[in-house]
Every structure is written in structure tokens, then in C-alpha cells.
Tab-separated table of C-alpha atoms in Angstrom:
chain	number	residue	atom	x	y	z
A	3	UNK	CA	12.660	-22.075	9.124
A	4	UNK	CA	13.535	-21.180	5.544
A	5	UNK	CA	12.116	-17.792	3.927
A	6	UNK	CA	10.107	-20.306	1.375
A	7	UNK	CA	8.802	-22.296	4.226
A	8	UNK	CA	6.865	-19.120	5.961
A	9	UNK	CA	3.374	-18.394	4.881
A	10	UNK	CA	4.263	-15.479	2.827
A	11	UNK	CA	7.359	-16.774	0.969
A	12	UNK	CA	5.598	-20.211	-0.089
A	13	UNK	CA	2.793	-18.648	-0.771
A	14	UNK	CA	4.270	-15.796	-3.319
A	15	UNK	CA	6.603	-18.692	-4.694
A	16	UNK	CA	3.860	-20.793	-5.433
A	17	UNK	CA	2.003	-17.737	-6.923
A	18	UNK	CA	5.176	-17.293	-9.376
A	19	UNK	CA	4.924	-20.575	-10.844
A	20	UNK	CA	1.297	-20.722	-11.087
A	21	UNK	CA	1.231	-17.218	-12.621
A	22	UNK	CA	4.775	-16.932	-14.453
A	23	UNK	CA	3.862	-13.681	-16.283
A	24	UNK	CA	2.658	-11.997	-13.008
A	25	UNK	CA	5.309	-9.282	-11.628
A	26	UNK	CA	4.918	-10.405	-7.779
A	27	UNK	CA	7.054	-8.981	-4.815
A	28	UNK	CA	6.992	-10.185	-1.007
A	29	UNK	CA	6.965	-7.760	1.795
A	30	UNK	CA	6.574	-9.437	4.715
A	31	UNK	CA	5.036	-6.988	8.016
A	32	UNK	CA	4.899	-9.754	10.524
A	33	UNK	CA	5.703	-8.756	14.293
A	34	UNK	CA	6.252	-11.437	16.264
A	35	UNK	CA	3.912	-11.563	19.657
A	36	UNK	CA	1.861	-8.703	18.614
A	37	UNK	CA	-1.904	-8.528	17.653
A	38	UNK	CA	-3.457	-5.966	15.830
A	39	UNK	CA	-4.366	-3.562	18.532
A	40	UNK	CA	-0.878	-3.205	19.155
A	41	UNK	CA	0.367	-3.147	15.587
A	42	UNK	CA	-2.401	0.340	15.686
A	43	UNK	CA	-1.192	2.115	18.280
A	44	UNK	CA	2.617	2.364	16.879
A	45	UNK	CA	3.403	5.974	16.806
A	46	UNK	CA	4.701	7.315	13.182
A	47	UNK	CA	8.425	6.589	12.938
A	48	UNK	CA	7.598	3.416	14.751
A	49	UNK	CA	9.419	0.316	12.446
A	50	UNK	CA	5.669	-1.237	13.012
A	51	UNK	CA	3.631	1.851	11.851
A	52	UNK	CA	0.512	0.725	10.422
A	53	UNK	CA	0.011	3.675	7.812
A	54	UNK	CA	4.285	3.624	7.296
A	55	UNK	CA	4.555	-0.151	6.605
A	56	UNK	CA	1.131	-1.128	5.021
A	57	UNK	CA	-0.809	1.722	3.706
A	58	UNK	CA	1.880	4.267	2.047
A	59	UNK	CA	3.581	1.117	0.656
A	60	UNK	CA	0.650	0.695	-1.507
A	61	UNK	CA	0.101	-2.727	-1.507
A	62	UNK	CA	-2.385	-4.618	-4.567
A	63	UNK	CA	-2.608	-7.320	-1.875
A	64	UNK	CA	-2.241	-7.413	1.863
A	65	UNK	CA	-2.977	-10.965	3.504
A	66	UNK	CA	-4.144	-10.227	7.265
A	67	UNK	CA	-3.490	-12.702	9.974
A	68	UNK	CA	-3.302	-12.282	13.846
A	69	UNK	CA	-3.305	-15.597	16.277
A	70	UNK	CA	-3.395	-13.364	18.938
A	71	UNK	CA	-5.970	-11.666	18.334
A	72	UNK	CA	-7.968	-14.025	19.576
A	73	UNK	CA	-7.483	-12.744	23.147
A	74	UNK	CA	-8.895	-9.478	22.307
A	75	UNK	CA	-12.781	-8.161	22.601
A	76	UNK	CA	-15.489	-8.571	20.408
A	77	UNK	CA	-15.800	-4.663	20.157
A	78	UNK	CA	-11.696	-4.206	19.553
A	79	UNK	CA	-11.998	-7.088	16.146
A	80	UNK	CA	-15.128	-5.425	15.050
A	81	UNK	CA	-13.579	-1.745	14.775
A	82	UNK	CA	-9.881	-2.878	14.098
A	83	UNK	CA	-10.827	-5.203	11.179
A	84	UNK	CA	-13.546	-2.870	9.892
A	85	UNK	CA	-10.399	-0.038	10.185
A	86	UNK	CA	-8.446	-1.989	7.772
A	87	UNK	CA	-11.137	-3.029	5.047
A	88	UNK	CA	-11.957	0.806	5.056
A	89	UNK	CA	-8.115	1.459	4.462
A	90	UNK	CA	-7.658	-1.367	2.300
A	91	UNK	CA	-10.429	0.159	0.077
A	92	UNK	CA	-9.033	3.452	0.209
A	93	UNK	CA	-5.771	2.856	-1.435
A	94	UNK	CA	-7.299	0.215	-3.876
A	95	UNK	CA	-6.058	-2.819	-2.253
A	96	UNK	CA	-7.509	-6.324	-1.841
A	97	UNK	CA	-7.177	-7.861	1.511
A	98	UNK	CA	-7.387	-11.571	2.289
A	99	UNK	CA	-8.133	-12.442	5.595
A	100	UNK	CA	-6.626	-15.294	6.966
A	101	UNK	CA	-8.171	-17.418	10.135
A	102	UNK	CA	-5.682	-18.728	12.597
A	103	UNK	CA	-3.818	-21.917	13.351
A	104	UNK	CA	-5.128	-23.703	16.004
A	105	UNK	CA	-2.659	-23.329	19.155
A	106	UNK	CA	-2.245	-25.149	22.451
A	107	UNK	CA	-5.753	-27.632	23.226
A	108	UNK	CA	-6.232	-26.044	26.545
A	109	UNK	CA	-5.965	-22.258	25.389
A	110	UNK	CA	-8.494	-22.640	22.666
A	111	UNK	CA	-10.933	-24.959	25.422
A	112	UNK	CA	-10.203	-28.102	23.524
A	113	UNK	CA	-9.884	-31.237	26.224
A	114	UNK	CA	-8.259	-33.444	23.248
A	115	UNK	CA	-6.968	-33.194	19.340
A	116	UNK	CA	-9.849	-35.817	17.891
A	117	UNK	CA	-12.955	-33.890	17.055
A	118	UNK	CA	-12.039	-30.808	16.667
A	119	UNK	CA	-13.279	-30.363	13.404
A	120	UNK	CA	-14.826	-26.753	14.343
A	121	UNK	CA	-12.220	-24.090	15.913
A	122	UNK	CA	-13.830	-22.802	19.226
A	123	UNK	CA	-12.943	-19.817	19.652
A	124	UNK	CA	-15.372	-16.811	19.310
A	125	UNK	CA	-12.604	-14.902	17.345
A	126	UNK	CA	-12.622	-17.129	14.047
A	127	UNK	CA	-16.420	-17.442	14.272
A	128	UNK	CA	-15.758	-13.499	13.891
A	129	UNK	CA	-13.655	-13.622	11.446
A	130	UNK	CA	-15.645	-16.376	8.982
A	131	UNK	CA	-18.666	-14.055	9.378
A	132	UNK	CA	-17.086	-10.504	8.872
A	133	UNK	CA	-15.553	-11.576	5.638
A	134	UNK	CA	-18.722	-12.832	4.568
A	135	UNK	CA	-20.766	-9.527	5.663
A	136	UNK	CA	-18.021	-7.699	3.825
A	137	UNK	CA	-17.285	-9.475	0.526
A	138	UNK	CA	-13.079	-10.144	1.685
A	139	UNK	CA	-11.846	-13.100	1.260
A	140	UNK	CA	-11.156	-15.630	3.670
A	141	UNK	CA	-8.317	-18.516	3.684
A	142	UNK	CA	-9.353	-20.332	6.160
A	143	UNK	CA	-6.270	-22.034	7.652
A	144	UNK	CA	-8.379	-22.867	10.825
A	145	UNK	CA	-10.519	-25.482	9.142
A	146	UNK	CA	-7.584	-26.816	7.399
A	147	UNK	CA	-5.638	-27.621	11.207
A	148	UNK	CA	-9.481	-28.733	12.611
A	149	UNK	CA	-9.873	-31.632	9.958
A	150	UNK	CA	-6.090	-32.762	10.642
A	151	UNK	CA	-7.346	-35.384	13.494
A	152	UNK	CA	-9.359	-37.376	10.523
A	153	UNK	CA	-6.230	-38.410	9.163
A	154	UNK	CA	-4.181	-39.396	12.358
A	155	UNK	CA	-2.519	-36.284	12.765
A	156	UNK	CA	-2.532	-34.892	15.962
A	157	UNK	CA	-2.443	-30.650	15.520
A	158	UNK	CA	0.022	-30.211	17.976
A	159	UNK	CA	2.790	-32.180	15.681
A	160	UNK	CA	2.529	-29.204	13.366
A	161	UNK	CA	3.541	-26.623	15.900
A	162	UNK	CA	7.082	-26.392	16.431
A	163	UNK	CA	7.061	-25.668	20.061
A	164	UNK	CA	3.741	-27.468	20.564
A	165	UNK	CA	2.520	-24.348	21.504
A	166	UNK	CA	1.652	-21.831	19.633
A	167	UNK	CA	4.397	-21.634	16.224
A	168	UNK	CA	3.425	-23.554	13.226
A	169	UNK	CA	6.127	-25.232	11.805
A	170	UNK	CA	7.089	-25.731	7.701
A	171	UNK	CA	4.331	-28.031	7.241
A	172	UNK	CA	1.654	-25.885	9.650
A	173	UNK	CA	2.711	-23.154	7.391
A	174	UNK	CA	2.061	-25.786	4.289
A	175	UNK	CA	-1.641	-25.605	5.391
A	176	UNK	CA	-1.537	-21.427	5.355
A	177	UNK	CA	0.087	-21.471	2.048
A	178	UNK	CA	-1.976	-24.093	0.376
A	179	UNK	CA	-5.472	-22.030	2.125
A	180	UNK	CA	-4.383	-19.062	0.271
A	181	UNK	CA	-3.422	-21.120	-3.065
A	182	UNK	CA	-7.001	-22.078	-2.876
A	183	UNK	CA	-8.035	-18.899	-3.522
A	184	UNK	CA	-6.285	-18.046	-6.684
A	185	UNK	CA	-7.499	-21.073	-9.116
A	186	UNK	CA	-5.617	-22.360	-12.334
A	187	UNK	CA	-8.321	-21.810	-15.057
């Protein structure tokens, strides 16, 4: 996949030409496999230090997304997400939140890809409702995959291994969720 077809890269290009005048620079922090417990618990000097790579970088925008965190606790979203809007706030960021793609039918309890409008899984319920409760944004990519079976597209053909990996149009939907948020007037 091409730099322009991940989330971040089509989504600052896009940015660029819908904001020509804006001074905008892509720094992508993506680990591969990880979720957000794990991204915490690197040690400073770490390439994947949390405070290193996100924090003293002083971002004015850090999108937030974490498919697998979606196999983690109630208790470990709640303080790990509430962590990073009380960091994001500290340096003067804005965060956007960003609810995952939908993955494999049988890991997220789905028996079939027709109505499957609404994403099962407890973690996105978490994350609609903490961004509400705490006034962050939300692109929410999930609904976007959900409503794909309404026009004869089965999920699954948007995930390169059929898996779990979005392909360039899966990461179409991310990019266009997140365009969404930033209107033209």
C-alpha cells in the first residue's frame, strides 16, 4: 500500500487541498499489532515511547485509533483513553478519536456480513460514548464498514487479508470519516 493510501497520508493530503494555506505535516506513530496498553508501558528510549513519540513532539492534532484494543477490559479503555485526553489537554492538543474497522465476522460475534449495521463489540460502544462524555471528537469509521452490506458490499472485500488489515479502499472509509470532520464552509 502506497503512503497516500494509509489513513494518515490520505487523510493529511486531502486536508492540503481542502485547506491550501494550512502548514500541515504527517507523523505517522502506528505500531503494527500493538494496542494501547502496550504502546504505555514502553520504557523511555523505547522507539514506541508514548511521552517520546506523541507528547514531547507537540502535536496540534493527534488522531487515536487501536483495533486491538478491543480485546482489552473495560477498566484498561476507561483509564488509558482518559490518560491520553488528560495529556492531550496538557500540551494543547486536539485529539480525534477514531472507532475501528470491523475485522473478521466471527471475532467481532457476527454469524454473517448483511445486517450488521451496528458494530458489536463493547469496545466501540465505549468509545462512541467516552467521546461524547468528553467533548473529543469521534470519526467513526465503524459505522462507515457496518452500512457497507446495504450496498452489496460484503466488509470482508475491504480487508486485504480478510482478516483483520483494511486495504486502500477500507482505509478510503478512515480517511473520508475524518474528512467529515473538517467541513468546507
Amino acid at each position: 500500500m502506497q503512503p497516500g493510501e494509509r489513513i494518515g497520508g490520505g487523510f493529511a493530503a486531502a486536508l492540503k487541498e481542502r485547506f491550501p494555506q494550512a502548514d500541515i505535516e504527517l507523523v505517522t506513530v502506528g505500531w503494527p499489532g500493538k494496542n494501547s496498553e502496550m504502546f504505555f508501558a514502553e520504557p523511555p528510549g523505547s522507539e514506541w515511547n508514548y511521552v517520546a513519540r506523541i507528547l514531547d513532539s507537540r502535536p496540534d492534532l493527534i488522531l487515536m485509533e487501536f483495533v486491538n484494543d478491543a480485546g482489552l477490559s473495560s477498566d484498561i479503555w476507561q483509564k488509558n483513553y482518559t490518560r491520553v485526553v488528560e495529556d492531550v489537554r496538557r500540551i494543547g492538543a486536539e485529539l480525534i478519536l477514531m472507532t475501528p474497522h470491523y475485522v473478521r465476522p466471527d471475532w467481532m460475534g457476527l454469524t454473517e456480513e448483511k445486517r450488521c449495521d451496528e458494530d458489536p463489540r463493547p469496545y466501540v460502544q465505549f468509545l462512541r460514548k467516552f467521546a461524547r462524555e468528553h467533548s473529543i471528537a469521534l470519526a467513526d469509521v465503524s459505522r462507515s464498514y457496518g452500512g457497507l452490506w446495504r450496498r452489496g458490499i460484503p466488509y470482508t472485500t475491504l480487508l486485504v487479508n480478510g482478516i483483520n488489515h483494511p486495504n486502500a479502499d477500507g482505509m478510503k472509509l478512515f480517511q473520508k470519516a475524518l474528512l467529515d470532520l473538517f467541513p468546507i464552509k
